CSV table of C-alpha atoms and ligand atoms in Angstrom, one decimal:
chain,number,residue,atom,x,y,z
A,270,UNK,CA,28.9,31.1,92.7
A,271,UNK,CA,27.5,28.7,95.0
A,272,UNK,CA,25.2,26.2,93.1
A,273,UNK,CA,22.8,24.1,95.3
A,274,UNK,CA,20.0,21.3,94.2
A,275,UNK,CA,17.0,21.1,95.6
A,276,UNK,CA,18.1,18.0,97.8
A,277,UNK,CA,20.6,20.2,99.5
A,278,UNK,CA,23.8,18.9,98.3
A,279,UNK,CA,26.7,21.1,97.3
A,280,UNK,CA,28.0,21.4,94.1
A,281,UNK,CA,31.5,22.6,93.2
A,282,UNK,CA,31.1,25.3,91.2
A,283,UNK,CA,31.2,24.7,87.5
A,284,UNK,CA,34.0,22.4,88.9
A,285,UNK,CA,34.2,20.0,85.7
A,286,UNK,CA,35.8,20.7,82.1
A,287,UNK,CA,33.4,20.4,79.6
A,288,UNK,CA,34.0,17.4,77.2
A,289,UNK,CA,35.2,17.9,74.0
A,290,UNK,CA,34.2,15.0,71.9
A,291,UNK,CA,30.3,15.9,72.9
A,292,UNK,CA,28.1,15.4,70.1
A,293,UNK,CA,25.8,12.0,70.7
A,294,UNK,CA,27.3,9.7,68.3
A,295,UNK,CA,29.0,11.9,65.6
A,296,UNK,CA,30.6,9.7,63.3
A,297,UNK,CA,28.7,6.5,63.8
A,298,UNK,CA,25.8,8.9,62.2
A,299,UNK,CA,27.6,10.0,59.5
A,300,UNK,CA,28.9,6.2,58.2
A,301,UNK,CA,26.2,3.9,59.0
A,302,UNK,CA,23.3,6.3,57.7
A,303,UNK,CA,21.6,6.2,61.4
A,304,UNK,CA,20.1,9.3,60.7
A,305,UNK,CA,16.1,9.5,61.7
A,306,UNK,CA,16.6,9.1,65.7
A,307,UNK,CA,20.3,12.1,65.6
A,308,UNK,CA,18.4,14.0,62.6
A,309,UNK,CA,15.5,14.8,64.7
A,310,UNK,CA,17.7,15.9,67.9
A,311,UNK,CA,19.7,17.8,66.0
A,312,UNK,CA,17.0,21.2,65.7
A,313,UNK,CA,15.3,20.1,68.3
A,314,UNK,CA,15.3,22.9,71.3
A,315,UNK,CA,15.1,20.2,74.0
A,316,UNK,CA,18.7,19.6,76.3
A,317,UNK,CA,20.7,16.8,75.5
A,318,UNK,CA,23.2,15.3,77.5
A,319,UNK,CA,26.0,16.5,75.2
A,320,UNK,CA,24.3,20.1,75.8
A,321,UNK,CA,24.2,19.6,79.3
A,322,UNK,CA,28.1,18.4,79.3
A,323,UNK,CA,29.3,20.8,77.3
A,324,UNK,CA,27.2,23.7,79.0
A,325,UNK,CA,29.8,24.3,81.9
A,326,UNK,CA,32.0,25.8,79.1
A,327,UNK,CA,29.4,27.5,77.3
A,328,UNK,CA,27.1,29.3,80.1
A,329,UNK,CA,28.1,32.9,79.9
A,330,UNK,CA,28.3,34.1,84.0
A,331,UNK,CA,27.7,37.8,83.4
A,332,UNK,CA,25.7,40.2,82.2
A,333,UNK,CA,28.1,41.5,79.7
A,334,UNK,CA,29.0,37.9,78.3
A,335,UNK,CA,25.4,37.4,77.8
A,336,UNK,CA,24.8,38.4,74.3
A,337,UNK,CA,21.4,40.0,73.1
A,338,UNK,CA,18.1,40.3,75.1
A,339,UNK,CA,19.5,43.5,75.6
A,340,UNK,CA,15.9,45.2,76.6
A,341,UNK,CA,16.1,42.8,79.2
A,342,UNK,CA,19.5,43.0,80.1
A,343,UNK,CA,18.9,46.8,80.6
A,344,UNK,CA,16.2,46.4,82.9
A,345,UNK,CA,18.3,43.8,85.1
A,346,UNK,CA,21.3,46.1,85.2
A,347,UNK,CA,19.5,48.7,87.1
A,348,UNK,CA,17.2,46.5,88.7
A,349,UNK,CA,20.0,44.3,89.6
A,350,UNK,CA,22.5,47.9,90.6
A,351,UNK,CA,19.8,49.1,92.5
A,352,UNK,CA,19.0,46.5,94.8
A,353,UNK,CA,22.9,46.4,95.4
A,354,UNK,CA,22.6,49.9,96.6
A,355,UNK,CA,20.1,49.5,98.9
A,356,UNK,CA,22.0,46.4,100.0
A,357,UNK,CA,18.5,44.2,99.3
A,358,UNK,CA,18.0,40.7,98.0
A,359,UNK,CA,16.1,41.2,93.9
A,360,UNK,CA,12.7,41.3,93.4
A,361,UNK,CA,11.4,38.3,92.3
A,362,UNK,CA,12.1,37.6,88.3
A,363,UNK,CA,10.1,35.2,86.0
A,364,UNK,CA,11.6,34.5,83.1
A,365,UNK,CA,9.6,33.1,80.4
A,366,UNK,CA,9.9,31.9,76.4
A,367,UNK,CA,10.5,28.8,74.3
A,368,UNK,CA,13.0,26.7,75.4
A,369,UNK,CA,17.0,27.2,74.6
A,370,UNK,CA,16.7,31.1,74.6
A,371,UNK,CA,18.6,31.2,78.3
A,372,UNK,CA,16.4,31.4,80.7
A,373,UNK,CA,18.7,29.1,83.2
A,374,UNK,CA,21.5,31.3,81.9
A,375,UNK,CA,19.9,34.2,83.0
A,376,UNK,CA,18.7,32.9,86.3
A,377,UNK,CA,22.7,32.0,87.3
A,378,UNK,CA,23.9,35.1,85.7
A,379,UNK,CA,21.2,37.0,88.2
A,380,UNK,CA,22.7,35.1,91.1
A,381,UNK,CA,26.1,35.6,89.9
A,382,UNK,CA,25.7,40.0,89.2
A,383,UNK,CA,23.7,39.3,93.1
A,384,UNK,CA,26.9,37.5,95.1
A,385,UNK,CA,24.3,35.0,95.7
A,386,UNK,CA,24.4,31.3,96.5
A,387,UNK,CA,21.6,30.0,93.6
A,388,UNK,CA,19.3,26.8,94.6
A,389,UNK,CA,18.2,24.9,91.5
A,390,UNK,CA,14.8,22.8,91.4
A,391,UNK,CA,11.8,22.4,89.3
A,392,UNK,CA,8.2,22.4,89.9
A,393,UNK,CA,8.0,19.2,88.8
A,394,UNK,CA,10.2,17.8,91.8
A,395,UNK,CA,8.4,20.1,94.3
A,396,UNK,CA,5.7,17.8,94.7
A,397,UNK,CA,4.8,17.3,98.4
A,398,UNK,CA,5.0,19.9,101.1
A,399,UNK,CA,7.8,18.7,102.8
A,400,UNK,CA,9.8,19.1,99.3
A,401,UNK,CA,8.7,22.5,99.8
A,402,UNK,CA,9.6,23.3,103.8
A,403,UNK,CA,12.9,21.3,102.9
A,404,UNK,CA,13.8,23.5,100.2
A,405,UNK,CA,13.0,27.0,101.9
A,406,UNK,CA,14.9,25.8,105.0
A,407,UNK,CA,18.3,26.2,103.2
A,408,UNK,CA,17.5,29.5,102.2
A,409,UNK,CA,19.9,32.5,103.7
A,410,UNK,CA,19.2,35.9,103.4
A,411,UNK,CA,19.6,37.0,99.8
A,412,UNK,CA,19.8,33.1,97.9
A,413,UNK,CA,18.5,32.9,94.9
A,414,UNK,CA,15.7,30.0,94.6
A,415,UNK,CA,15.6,29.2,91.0
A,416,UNK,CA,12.1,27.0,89.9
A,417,UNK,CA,12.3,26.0,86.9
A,418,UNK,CA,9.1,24.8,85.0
A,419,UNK,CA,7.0,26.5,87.5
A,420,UNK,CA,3.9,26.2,85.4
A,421,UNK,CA,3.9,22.6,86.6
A,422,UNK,CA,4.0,23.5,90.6
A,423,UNK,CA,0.7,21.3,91.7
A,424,UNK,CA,-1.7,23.7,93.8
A,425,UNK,CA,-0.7,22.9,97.0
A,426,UNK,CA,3.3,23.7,96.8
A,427,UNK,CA,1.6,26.9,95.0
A,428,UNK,CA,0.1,27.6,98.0
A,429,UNK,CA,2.3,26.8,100.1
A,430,UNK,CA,4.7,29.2,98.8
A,431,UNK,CA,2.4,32.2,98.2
A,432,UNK,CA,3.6,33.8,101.9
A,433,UNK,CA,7.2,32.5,101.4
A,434,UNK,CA,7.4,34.4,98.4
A,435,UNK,CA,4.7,37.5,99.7
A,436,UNK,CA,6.1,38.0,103.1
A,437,UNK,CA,8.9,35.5,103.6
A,438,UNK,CA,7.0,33.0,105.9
A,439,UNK,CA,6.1,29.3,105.5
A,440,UNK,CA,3.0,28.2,107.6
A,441,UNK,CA,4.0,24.7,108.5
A,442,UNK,CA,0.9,22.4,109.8
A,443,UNK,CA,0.9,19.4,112.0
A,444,UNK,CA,-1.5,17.0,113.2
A,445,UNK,CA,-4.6,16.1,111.7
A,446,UNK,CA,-8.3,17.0,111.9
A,447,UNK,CA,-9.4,18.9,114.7
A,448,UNK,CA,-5.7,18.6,116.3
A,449,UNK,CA,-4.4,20.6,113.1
A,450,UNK,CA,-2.1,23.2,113.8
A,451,UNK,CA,-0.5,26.1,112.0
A,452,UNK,CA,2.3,27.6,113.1
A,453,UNK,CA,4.3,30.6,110.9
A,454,UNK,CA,7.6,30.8,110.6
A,455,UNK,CA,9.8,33.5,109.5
A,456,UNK,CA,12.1,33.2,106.5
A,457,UNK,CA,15.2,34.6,105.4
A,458,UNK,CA,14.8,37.6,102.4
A,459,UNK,CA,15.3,35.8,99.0
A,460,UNK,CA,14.8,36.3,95.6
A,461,UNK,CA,12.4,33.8,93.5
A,462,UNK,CA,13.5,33.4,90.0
A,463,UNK,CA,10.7,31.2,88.6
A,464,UNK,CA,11.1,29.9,84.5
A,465,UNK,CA,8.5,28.5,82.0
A,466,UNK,CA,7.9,28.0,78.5
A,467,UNK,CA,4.5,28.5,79.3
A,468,UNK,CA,3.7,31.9,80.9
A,469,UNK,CA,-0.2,31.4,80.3
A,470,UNK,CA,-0.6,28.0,82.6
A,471,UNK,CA,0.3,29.8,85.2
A,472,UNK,CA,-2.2,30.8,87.7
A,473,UNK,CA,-2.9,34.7,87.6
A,474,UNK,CA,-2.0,34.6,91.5
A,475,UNK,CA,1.2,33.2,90.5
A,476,UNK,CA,2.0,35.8,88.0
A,477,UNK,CA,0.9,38.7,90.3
A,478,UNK,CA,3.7,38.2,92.7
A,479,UNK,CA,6.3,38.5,90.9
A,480,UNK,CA,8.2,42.0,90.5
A,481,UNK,CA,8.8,41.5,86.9
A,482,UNK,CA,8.0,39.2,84.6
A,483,UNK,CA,10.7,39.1,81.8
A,484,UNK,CA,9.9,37.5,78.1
A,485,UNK,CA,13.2,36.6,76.7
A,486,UNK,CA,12.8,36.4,72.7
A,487,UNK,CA,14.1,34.8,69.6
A,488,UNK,CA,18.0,35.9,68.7
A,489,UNK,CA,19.0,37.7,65.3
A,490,UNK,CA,20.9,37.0,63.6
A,491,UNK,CA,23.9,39.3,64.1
A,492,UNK,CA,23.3,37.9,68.0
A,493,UNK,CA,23.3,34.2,67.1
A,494,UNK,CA,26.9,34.9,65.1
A,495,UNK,CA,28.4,36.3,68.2
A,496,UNK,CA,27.2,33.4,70.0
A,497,UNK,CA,28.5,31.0,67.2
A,498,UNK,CA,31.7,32.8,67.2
A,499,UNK,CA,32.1,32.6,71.1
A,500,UNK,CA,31.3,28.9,70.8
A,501,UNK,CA,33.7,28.3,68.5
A,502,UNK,CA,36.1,30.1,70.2
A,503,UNK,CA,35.5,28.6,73.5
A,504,UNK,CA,35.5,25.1,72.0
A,505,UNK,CA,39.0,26.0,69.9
A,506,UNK,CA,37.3,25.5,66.5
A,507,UNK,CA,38.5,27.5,63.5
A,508,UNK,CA,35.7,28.9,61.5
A,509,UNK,CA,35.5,31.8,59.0
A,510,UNK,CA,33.3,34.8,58.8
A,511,UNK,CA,30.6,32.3,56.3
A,512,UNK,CA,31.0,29.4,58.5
A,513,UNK,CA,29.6,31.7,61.5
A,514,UNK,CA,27.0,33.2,59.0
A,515,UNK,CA,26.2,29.9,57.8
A,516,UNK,CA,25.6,28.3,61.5
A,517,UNK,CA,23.9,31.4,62.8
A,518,UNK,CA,21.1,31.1,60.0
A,519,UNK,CA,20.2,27.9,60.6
A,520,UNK,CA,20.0,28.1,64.3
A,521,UNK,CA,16.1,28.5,64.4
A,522,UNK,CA,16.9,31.8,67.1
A,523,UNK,CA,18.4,29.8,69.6
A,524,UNK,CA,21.3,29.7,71.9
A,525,UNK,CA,21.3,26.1,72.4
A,526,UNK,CA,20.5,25.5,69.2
A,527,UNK,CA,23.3,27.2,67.4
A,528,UNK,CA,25.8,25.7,70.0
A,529,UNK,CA,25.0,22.2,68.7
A,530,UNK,CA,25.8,23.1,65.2
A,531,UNK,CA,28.5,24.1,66.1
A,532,UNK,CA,29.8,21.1,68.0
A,533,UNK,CA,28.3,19.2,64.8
A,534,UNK,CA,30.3,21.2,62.7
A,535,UNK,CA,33.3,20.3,64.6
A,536,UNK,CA,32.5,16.7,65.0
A,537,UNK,CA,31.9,16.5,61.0
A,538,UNK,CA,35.4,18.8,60.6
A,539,UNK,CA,37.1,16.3,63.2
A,540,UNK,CA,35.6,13.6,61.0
A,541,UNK,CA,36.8,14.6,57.8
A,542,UNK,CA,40.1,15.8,59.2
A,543,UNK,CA,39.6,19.2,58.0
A,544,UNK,CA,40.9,21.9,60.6
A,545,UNK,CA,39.4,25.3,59.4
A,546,UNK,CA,35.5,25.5,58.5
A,547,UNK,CA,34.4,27.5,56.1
A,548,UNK,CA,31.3,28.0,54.4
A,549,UNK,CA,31.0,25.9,51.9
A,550,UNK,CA,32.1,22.8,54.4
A,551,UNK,CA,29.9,24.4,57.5
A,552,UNK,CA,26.7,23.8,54.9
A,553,UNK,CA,28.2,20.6,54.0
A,554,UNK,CA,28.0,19.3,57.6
A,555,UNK,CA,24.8,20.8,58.1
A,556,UNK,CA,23.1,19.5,55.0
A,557,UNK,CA,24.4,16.2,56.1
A,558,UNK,CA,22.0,16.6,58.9
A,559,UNK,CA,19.1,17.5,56.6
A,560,UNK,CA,19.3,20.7,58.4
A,561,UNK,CA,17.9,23.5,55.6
A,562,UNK,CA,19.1,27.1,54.8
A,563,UNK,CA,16.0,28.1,57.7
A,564,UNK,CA,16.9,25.9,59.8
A,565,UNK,CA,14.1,23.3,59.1
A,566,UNK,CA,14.2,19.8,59.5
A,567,UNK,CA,11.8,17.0,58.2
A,568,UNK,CA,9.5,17.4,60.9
A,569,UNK,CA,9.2,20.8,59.9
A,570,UNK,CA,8.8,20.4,56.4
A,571,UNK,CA,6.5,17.8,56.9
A,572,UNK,CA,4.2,19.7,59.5
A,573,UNK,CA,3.7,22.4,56.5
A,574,UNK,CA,3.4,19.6,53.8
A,575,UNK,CA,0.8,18.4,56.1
A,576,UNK,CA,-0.7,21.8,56.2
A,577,UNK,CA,-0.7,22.7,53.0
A,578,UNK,CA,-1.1,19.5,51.1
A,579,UNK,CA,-3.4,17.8,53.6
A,580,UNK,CA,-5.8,20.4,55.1
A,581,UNK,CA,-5.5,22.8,51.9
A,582,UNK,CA,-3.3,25.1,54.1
A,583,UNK,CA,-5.4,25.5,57.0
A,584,UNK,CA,-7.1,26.2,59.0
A,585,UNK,CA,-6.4,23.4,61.1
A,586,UNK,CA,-6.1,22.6,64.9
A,587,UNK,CA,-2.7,21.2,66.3
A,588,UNK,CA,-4.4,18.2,67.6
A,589,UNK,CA,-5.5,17.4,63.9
A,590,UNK,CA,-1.5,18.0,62.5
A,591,UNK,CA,-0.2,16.1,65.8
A,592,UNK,CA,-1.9,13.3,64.9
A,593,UNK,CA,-0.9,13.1,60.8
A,594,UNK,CA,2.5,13.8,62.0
A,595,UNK,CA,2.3,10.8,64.5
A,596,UNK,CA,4.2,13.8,67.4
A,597,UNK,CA,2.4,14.5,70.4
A,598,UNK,CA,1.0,18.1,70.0
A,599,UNK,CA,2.6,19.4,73.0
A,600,UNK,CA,5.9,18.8,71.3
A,601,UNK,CA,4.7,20.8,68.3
A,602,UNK,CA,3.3,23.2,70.2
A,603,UNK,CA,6.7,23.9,72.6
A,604,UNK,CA,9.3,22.9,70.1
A,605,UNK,CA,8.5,23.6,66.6
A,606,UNK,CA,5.7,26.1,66.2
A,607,UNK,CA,7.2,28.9,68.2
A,608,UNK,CA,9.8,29.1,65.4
A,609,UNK,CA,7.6,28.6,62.8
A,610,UNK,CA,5.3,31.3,63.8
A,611,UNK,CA,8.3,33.6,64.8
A,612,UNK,CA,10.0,32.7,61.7
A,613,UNK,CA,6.9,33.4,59.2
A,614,UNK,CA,5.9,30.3,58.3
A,615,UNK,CA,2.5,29.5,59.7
A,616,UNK,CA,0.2,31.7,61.8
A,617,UNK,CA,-2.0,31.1,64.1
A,618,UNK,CA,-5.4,32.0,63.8
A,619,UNK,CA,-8.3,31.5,66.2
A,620,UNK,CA,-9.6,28.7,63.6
A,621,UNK,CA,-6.3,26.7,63.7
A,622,UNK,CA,-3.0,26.9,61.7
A,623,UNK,CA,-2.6,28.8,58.7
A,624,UNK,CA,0.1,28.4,56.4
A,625,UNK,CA,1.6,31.4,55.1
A,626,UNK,CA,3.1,32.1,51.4
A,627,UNK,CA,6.6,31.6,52.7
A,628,UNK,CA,5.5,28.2,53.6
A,629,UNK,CA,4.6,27.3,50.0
A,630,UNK,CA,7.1,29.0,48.7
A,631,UNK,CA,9.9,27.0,50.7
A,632,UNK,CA,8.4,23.6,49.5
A,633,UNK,CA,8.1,25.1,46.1
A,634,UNK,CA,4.5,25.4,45.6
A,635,UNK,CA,2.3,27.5,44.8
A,636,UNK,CA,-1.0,28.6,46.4
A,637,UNK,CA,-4.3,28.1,44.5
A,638,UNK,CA,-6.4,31.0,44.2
A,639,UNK,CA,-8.7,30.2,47.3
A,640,UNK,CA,-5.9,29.1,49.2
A,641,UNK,CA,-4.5,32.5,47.8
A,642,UNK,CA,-7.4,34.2,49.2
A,643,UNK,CA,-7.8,32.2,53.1
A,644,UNK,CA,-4.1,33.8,53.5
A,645,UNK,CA,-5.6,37.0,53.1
A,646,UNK,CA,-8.4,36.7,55.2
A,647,UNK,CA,-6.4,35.3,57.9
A,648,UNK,CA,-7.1,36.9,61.4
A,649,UNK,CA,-3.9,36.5,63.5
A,650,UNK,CA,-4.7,35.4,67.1
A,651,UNK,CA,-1.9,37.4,69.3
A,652,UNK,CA,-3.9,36.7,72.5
A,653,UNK,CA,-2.0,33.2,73.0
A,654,UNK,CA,1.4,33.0,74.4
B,106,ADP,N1,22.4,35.2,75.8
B,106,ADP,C1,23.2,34.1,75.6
B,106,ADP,N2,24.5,34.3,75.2
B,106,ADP,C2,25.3,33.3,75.0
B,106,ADP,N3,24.9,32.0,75.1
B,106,ADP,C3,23.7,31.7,75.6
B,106,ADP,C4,22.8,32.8,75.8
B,106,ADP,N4,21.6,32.3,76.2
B,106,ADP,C5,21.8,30.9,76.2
B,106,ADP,N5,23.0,30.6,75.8
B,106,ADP,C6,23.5,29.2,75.7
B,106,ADP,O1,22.4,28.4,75.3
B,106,ADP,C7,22.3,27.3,76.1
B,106,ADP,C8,20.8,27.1,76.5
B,106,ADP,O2,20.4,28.1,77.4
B,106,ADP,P1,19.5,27.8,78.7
B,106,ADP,O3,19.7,28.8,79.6
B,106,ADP,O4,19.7,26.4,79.1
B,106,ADP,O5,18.0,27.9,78.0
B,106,ADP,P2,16.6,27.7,78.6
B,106,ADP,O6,16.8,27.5,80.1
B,106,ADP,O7,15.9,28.9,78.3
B,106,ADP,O8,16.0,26.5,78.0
B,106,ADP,C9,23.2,27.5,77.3
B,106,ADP,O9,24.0,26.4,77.5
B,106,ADP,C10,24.0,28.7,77.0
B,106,ADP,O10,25.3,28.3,76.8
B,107,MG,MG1,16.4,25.8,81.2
């Protein structure tokens, strides 16, 4: 596959070996006790640069290396088998979901099932037109143009690439005032596959032209352990059935997730000069990371401690947690309450957050009676995404 960024330049594809040693600063964290700053990255869904490195390994390129979503995957098979057929560039895709679940994955494994050259960009880099007319001038018939963020395209690129996308044209203007003119030109067929963590920012016009819009969810965890076990594989360490049990549980549903843990558990084994991982040592390394049996970290626990012990369990707004935490709430809201929710441990309610009885039983407590009773009087807002 043919990878291109947005400022036109070739890449070889995939050329470089992914590192081995990848894990930001392994063993410096486990002997100087330099934990806060590496604890926090550890769950955190964000990419590193040691994800980023060791991605080139890790990517699956196919459809059948891509493990789970496999409601999704269906519907891209045929979509994917029929637009083959009729020898036709894909409708356009959005892919959308918390962050780490694949979405960039998915968007070079489309490309890749396609025979397509894939240009990468975000809406954040598309910020002035000529970003915009640049971009769609490389296209050739059937490319895939991958935006990634593309709730955070300002209006005018929107606009500017409602007809590119609708009826493959770009109206390019020149001049100004009354000397302003328009002129259309045609573009090649392509396929827009747009990505966001947040699927309700974007504009409704947005939305509409896309021909499907995919939500990609949380892995199980029989998925997670056969993306554990691949990781492993791929990055030649040992592990045993628990040790891949172990990893999977704590990998908070995601991909990237659970390929950190297990470069950490690899770093830690590397560390220790211990050549086979098994359970017992998996949890060892993990615990060493204040990682829990969930998957929690102490920005977790302390968002529910905050929850529970400060605002009686809810409920309360995000902005009010944000600010006891001392994290800015769109971090909370991207990074750790999609897993919380998805996991059981809070809810959220039109009111605010509401912590649920897993949440007090995981930090041992247990709920007074009207706390008892606000649980079961909680009315679940679905309506947010
Ligand atoms: N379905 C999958 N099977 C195997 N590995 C996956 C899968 N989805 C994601 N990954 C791994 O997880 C990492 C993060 O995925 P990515 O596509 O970057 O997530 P997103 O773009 O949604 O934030 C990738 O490096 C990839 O190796
Ligand atoms: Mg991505």
């Amino acid at each position: 596959m043919t990878i291109i960024q947005s400022h036109g330049h070739q890449l070889p594809e995939d050329g470089k070996k992914a590192s081995t040693g990848a894990y930001e600063r392994p063993v410096k964290a486990f002997m100087a006790g330099e934990e806060k700053k590496v604890r926090t990255t550890v769950l955190s869904t964000g990419e590193t640069s040691s994800d980023k490195k060791s991605d080139a390994t890790l990517r699956p390129e196919s459809l059948s290396e891509y493990i789970g979503q496999s409601r999704l995957k269906t519907m891209l098979t045929m979509s994917i088998s029929a637009a083959r057929t009729r020898n036709e560039p894909l409708d356009h895709v959005l892919l959308y979901g918390p962050p780490g679940l694949g979405k960039t994955t998915l968007a070079r494994v489309i490309a890749n099932e396609m025979s397509a050259r894939i240009h990468m960009t975000s809406g954040p880099s598309l910020e002035r037109p000529r970003d915009i007319v640049g971009l769609v001038h490389q296209l050739e018939q059937g490319d895939v143009l991958f935006i990634d963020e593309i709730h955070r395209l300002n209006k005018v690129a929107e606009e500017l690439l409602y007809p590119a996308i609708e009826d493959f044209v770009i109206d390019l203007t020149s001049g100004k005032g009354h000397a302003t003119r328009t002129m259309r030109l045609p573009l090649p067929r392509f396929t827009l596959v747009g990505a966001t963590t947040k699927a309700g920012r974007l504009s409704k016009a947005l939305r509409d032209r896309f021909g499907f819009a995919c939500r990609l969810e949380f892995y199980d965890l029989s998925e997670l352990s056969l993306i554990v076990a691949r990781t492993a594989a791929l990055l030649s360490v040992t592990v045993d059935e628990g040790a891949v049990k172990a990893i999977a549980s704590r990998a908070r549903g995601t991909p990237r997730i659970a390929n950190r843990l297990v470069r950490l558990v690899r770093d830690f084994g590397q560390f220790q000069g211990q050549n086979v991982v098994d359970e017992a040592f998996a949890i060892q390394a993990l615990e060493s990371y204040q990682v829990d049996a969930f998957g929690l970290d102490n920005t977790d626990r302390r968002f529910l401690e905050i929850l529970i012990q400060h605002y009686d369990g809810g409920p309360v707004g995000i902005d009010t947690i944000a600010v006891t935490l001392g994290e800015d709430n769109e971090t909370l809201e991207d990074v750790y309450e999609p897993f919380l929710i998805q996991a059981g441990f809070i809810q959220r309610t039109p009111r605010g957050r509401v912590a649920t009885v897993r949440a007090y039983n995981h930090l041992g407590l247990t709920p007074t009676q009207s706390q008892q009773l606000k649980m079961d009087f909680t009315e679940v807002d679905k309506s947010s995404e």
